[in-house]
mmCIF file of N, CA and C in Angstrom:
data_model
loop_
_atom_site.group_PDB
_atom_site.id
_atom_site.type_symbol
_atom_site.label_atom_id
_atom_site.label_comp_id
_atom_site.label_asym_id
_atom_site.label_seq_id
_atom_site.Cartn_x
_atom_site.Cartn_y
_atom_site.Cartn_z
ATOM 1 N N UNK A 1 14.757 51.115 -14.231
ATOM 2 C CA UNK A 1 13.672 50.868 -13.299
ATOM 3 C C UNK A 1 12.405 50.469 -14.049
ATOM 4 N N UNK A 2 12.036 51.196 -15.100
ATOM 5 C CA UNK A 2 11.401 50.510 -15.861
ATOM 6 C C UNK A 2 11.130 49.343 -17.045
ATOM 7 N N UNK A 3 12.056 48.981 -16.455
ATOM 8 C CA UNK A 3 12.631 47.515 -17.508
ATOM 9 C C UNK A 3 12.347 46.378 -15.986
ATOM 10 N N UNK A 4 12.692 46.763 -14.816
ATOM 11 C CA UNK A 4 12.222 46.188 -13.292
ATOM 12 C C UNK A 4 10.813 45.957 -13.018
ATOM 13 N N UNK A 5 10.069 46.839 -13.418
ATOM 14 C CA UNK A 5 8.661 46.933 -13.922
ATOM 15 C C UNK A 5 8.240 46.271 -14.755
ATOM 16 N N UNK A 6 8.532 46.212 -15.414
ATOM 17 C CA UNK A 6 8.024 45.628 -16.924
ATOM 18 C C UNK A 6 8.332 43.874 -16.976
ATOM 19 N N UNK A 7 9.521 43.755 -15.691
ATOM 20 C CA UNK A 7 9.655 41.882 -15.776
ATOM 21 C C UNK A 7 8.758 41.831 -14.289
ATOM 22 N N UNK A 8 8.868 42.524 -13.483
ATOM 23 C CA UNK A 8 7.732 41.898 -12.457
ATOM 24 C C UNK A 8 6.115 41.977 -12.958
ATOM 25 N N UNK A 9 5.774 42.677 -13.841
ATOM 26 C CA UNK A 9 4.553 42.943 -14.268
ATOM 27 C C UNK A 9 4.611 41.039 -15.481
ATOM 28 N N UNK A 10 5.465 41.423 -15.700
ATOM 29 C CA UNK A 10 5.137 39.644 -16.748
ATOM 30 C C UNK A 10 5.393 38.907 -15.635
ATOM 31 N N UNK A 11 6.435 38.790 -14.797
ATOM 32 C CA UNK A 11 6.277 37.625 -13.710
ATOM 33 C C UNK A 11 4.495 37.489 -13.200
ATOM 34 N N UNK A 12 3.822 38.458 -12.685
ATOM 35 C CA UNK A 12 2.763 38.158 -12.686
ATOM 36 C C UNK A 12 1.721 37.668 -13.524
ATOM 37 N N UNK A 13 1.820 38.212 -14.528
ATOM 38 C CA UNK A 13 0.598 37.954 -15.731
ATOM 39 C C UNK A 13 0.981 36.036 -15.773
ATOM 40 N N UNK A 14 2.695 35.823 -15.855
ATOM 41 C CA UNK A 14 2.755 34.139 -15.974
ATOM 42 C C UNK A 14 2.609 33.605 -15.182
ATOM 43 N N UNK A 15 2.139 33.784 -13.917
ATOM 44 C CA UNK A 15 1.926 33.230 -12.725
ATOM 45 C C UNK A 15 0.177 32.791 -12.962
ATOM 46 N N UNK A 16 -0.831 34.278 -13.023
ATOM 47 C CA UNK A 16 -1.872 34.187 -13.232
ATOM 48 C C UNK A 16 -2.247 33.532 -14.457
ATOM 49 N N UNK A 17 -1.331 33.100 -15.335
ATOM 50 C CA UNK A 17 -2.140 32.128 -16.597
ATOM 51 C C UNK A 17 -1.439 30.893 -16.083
ATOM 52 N N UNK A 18 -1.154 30.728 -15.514
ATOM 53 C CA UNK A 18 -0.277 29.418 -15.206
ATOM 54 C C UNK A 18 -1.512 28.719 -14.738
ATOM 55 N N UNK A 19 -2.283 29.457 -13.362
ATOM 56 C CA UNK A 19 -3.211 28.940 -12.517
ATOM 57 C C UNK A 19 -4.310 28.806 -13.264
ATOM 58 N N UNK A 20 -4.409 30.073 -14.261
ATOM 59 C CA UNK A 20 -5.722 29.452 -15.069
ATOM 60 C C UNK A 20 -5.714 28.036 -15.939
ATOM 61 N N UNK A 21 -4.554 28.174 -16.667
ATOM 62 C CA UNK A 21 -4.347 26.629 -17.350
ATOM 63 C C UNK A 21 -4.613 25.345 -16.711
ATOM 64 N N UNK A 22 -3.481 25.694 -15.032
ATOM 65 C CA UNK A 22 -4.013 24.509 -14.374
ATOM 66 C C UNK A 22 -5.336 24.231 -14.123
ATOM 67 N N UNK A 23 -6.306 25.203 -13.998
ATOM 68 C CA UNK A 23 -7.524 24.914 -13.233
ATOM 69 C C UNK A 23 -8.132 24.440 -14.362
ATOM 70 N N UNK A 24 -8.183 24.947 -15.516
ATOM 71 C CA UNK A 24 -9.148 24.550 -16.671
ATOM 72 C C UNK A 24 -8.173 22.969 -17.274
ATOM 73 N N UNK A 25 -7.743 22.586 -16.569
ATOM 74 C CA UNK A 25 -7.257 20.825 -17.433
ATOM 75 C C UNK A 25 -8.352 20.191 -16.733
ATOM 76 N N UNK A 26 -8.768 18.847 -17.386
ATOM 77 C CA UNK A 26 -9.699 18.103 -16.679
ATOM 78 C C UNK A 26 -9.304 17.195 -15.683
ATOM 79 N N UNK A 27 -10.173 17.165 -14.874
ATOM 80 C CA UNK A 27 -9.917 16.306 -13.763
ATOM 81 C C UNK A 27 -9.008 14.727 -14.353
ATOM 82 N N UNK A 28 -8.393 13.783 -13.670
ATOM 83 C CA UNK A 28 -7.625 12.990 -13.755
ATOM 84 C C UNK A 28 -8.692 12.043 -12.554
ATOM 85 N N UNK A 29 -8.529 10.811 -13.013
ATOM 86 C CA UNK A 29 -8.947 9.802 -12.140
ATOM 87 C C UNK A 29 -7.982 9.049 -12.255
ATOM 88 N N UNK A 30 -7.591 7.749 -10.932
ATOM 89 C CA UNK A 30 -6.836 7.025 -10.530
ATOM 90 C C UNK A 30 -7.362 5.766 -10.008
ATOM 91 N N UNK A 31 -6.993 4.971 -11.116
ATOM 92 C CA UNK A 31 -7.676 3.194 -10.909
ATOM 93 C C UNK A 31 -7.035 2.756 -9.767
ATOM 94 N N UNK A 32 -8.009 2.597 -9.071
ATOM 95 C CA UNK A 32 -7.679 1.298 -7.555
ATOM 96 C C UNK A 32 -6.765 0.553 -7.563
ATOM 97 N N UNK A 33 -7.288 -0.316 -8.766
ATOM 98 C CA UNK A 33 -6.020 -1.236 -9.168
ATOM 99 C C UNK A 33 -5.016 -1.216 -9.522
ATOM 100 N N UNK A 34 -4.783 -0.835 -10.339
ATOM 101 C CA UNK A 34 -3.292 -0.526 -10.730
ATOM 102 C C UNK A 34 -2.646 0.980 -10.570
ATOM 103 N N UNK A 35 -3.666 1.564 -10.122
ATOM 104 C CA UNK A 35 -2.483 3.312 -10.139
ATOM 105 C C UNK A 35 -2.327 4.203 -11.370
ATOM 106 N N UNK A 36 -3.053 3.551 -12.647
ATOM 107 C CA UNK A 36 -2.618 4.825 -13.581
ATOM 108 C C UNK A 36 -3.783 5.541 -13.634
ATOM 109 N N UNK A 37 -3.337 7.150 -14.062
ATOM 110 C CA UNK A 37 -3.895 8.094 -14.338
ATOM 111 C C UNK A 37 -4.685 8.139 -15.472
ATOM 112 N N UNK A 38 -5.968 8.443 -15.359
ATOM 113 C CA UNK A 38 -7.163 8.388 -16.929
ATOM 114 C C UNK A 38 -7.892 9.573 -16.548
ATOM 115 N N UNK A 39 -8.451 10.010 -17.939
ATOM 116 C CA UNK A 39 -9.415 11.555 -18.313
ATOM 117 C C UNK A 39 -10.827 10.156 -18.537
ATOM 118 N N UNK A 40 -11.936 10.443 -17.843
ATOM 119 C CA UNK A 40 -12.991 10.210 -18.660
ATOM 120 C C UNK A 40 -13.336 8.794 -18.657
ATOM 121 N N UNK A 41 -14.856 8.440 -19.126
ATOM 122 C CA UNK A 41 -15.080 7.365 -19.367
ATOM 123 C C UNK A 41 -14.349 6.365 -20.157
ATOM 124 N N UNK A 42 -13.773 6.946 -21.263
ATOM 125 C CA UNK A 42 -13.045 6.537 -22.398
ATOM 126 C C UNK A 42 -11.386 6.220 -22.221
ATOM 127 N N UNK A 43 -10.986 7.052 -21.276
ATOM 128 C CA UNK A 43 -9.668 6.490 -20.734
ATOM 129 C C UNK A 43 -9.574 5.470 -19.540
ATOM 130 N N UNK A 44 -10.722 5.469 -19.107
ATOM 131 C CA UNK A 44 -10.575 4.191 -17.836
ATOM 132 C C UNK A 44 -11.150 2.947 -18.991
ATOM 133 N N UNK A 45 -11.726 3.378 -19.857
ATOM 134 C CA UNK A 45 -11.965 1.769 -20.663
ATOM 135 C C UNK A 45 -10.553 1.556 -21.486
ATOM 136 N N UNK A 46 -9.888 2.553 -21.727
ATOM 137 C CA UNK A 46 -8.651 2.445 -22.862
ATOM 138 C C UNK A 46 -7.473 1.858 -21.209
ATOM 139 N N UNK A 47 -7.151 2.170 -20.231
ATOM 140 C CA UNK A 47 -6.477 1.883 -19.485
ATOM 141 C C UNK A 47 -6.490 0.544 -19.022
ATOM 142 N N UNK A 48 -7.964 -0.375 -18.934
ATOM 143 C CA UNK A 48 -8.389 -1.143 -18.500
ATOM 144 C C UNK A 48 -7.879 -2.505 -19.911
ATOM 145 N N UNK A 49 -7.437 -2.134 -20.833
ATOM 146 C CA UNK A 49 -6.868 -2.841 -21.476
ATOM 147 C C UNK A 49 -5.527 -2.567 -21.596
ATOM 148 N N UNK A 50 -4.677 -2.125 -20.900
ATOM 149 C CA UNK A 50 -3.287 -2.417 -20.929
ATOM 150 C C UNK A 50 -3.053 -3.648 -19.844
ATOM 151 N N UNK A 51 -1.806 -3.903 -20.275
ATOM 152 C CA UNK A 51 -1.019 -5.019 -19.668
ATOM 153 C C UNK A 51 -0.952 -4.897 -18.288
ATOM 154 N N UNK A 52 -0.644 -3.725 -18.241
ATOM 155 C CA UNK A 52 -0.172 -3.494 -16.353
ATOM 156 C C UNK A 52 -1.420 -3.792 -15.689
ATOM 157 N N UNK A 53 -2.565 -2.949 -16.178
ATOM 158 C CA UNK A 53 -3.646 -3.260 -15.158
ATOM 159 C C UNK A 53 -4.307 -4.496 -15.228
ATOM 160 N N UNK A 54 -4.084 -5.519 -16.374
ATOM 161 C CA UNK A 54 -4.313 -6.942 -16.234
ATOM 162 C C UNK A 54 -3.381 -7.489 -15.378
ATOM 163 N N UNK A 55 -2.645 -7.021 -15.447
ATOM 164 C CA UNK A 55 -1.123 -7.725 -14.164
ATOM 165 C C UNK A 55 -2.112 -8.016 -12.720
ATOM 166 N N UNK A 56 -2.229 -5.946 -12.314
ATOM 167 C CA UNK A 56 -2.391 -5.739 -11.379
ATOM 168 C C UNK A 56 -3.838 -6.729 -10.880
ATOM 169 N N UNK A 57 -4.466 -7.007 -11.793
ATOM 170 C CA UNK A 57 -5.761 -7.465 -11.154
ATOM 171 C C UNK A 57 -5.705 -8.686 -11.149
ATOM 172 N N UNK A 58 -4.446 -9.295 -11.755
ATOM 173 C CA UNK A 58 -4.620 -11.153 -11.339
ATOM 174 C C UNK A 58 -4.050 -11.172 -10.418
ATOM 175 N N UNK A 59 -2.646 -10.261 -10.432
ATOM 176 C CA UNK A 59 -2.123 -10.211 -8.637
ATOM 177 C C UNK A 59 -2.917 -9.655 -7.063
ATOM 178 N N UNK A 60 -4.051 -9.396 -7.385
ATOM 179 C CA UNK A 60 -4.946 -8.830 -6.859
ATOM 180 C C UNK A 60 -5.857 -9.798 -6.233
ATOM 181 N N UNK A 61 -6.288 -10.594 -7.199
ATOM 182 C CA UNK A 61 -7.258 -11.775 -6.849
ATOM 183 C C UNK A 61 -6.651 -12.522 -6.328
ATOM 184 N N UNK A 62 -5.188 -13.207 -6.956
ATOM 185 C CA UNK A 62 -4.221 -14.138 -6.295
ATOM 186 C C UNK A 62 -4.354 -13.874 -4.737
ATOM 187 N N UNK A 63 -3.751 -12.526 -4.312
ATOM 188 C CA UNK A 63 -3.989 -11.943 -3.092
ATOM 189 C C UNK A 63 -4.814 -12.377 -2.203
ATOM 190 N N UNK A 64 -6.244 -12.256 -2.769
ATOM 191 C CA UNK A 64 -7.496 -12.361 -1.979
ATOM 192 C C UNK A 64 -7.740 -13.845 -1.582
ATOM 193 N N UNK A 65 -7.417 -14.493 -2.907
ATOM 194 C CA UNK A 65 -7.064 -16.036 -3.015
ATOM 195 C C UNK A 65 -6.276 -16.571 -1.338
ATOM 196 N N UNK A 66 -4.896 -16.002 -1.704
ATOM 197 C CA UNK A 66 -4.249 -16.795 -0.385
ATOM 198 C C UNK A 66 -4.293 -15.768 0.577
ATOM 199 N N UNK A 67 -4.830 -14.880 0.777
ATOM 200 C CA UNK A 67 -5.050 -14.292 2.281
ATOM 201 C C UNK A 67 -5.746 -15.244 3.617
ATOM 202 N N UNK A 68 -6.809 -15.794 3.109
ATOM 203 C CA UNK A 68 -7.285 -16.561 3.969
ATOM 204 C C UNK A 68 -5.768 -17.782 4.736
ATOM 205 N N UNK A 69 -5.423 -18.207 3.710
ATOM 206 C CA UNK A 69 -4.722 -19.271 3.829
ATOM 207 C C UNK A 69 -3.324 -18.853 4.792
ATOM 208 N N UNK A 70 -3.233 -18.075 4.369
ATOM 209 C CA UNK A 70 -1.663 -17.014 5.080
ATOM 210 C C UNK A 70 -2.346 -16.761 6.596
ATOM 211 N N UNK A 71 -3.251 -16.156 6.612
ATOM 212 C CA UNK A 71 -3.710 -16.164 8.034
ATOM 213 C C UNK A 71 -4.150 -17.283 8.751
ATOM 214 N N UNK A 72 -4.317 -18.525 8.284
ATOM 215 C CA UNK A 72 -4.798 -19.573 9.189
ATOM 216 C C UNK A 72 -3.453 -20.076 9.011
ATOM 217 N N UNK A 73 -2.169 -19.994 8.486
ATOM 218 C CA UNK A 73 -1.270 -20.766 8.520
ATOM 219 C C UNK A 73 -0.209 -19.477 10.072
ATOM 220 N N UNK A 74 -0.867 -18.423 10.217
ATOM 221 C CA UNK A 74 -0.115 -17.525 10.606
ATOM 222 C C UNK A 74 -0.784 -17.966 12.002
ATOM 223 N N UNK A 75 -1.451 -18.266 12.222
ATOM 224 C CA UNK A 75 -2.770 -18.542 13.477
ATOM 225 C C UNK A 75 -1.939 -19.981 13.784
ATOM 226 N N UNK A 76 -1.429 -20.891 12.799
ATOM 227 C CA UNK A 76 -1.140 -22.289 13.606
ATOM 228 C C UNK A 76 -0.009 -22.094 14.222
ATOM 229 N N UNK A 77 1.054 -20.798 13.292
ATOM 230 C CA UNK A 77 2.115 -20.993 13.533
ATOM 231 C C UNK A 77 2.315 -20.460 15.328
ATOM 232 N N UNK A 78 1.302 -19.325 15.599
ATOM 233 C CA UNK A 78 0.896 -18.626 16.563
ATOM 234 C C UNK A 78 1.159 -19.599 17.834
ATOM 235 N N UNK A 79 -0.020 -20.693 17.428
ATOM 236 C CA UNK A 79 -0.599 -21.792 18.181
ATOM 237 C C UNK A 79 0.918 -22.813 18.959
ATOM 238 N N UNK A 80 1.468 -22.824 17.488
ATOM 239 C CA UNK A 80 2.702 -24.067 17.857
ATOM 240 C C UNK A 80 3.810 -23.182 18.538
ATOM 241 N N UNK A 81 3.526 -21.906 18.197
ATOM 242 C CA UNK A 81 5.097 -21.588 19.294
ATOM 243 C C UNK A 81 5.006 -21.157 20.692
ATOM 244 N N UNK A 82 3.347 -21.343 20.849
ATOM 245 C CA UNK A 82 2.468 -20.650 22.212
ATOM 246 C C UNK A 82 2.333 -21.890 22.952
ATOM 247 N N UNK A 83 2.306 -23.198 21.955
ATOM 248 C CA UNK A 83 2.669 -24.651 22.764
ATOM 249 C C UNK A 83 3.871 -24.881 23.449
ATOM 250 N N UNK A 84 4.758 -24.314 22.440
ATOM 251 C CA UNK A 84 6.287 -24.787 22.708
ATOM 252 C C UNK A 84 6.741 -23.692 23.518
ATOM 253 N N UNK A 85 6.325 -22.559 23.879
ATOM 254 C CA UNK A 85 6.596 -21.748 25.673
ATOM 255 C C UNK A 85 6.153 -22.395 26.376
ATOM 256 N N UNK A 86 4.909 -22.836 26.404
ATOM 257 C CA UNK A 86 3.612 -23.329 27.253
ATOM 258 C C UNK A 86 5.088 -24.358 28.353
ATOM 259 N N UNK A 87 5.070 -25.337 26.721
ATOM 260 C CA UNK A 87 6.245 -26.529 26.789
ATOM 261 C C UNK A 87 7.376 -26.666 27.628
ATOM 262 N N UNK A 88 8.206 -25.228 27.581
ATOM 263 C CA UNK A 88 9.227 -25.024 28.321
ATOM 264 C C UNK A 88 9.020 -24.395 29.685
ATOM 265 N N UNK A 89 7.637 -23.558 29.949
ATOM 266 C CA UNK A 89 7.475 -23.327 31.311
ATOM 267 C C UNK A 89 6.886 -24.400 31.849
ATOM 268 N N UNK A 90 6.784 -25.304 31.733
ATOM 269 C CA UNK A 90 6.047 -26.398 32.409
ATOM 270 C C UNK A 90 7.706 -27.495 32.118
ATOM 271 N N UNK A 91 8.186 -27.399 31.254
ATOM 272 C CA UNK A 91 9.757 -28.027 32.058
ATOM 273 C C UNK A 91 10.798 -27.434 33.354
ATOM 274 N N UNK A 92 10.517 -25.752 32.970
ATOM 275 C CA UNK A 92 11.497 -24.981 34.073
ATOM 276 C C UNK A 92 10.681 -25.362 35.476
ATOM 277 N N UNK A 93 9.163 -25.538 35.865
ATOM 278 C CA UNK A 93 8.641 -25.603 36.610
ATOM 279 C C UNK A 93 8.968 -26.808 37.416
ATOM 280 N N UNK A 94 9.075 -27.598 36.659
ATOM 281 C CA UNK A 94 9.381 -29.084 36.757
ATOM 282 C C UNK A 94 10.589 -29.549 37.512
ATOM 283 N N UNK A 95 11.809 -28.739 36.843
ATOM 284 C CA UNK A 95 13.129 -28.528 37.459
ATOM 285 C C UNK A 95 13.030 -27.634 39.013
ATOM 286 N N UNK A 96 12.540 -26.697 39.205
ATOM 287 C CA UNK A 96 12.106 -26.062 39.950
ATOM 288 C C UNK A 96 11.690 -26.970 41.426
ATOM 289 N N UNK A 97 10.999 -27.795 40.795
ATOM 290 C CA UNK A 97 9.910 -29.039 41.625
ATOM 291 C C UNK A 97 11.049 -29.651 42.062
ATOM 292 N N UNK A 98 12.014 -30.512 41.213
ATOM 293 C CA UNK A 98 12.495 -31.468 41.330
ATOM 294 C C UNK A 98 14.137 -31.018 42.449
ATOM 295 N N UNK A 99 14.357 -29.669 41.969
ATOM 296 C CA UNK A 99 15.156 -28.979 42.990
ATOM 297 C C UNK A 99 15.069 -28.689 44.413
ATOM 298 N N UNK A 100 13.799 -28.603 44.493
ATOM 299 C CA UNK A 100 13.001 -28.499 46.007
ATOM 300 C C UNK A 100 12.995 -29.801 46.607
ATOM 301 N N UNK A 101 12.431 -30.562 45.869
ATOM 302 C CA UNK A 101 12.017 -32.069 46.401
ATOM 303 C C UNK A 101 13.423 -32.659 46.997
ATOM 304 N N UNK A 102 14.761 -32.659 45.890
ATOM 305 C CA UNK A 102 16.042 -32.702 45.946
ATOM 306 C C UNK A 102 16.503 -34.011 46.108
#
């Protein structure tokens, strides 16, 4: 029983340094752009020269680049298939007409 004691008494003590360790690490920041994790002024300038986050930021601009363009091409496409119902209810109507008239 006292050997039962003696591991729940360390289960606690490693629980309570666990939380202290965690709390005392330094905060972590997370670049917009690309997603990696940095400590500090000095790791967002050391991060800001890897490869990935040069990736991420030309694919980024590219983005911003053809967004406009994707949406006015998404707007015509809108346009031409809102013609071509328009198109076919004004043929069924037609038939409609021409069924009556007979």
């Amino acid at each position: 029983q006292q050997a039962n004691e003696v591991l729940k008494e360390r289960e606690e003590v490693l629980e309570e340094e666990t939380k202290k360790a965690i709390a005392a690490l330094p905060p972590h920041d997370i670049c917009e752009i690309c997603g990696t994790s940095y400590e500090g002024d000095a790791g967002n300038a050391a991060h800001k020269k890897f490869r990935i986050h040069e990736a991420y930021t030309i694919v980024r601009q590219r983005m911003d680049e053809l967004k406009p363009r994707v949406e006015e091409w998404e707007k015509a496409q809108k346009e031409k298939l809102g013609d071509t119902a328009e198109k076919k209810e004004e043929k069924k109507s037609e038939r409609r007409k021409d069924r009556e008239n007979g």
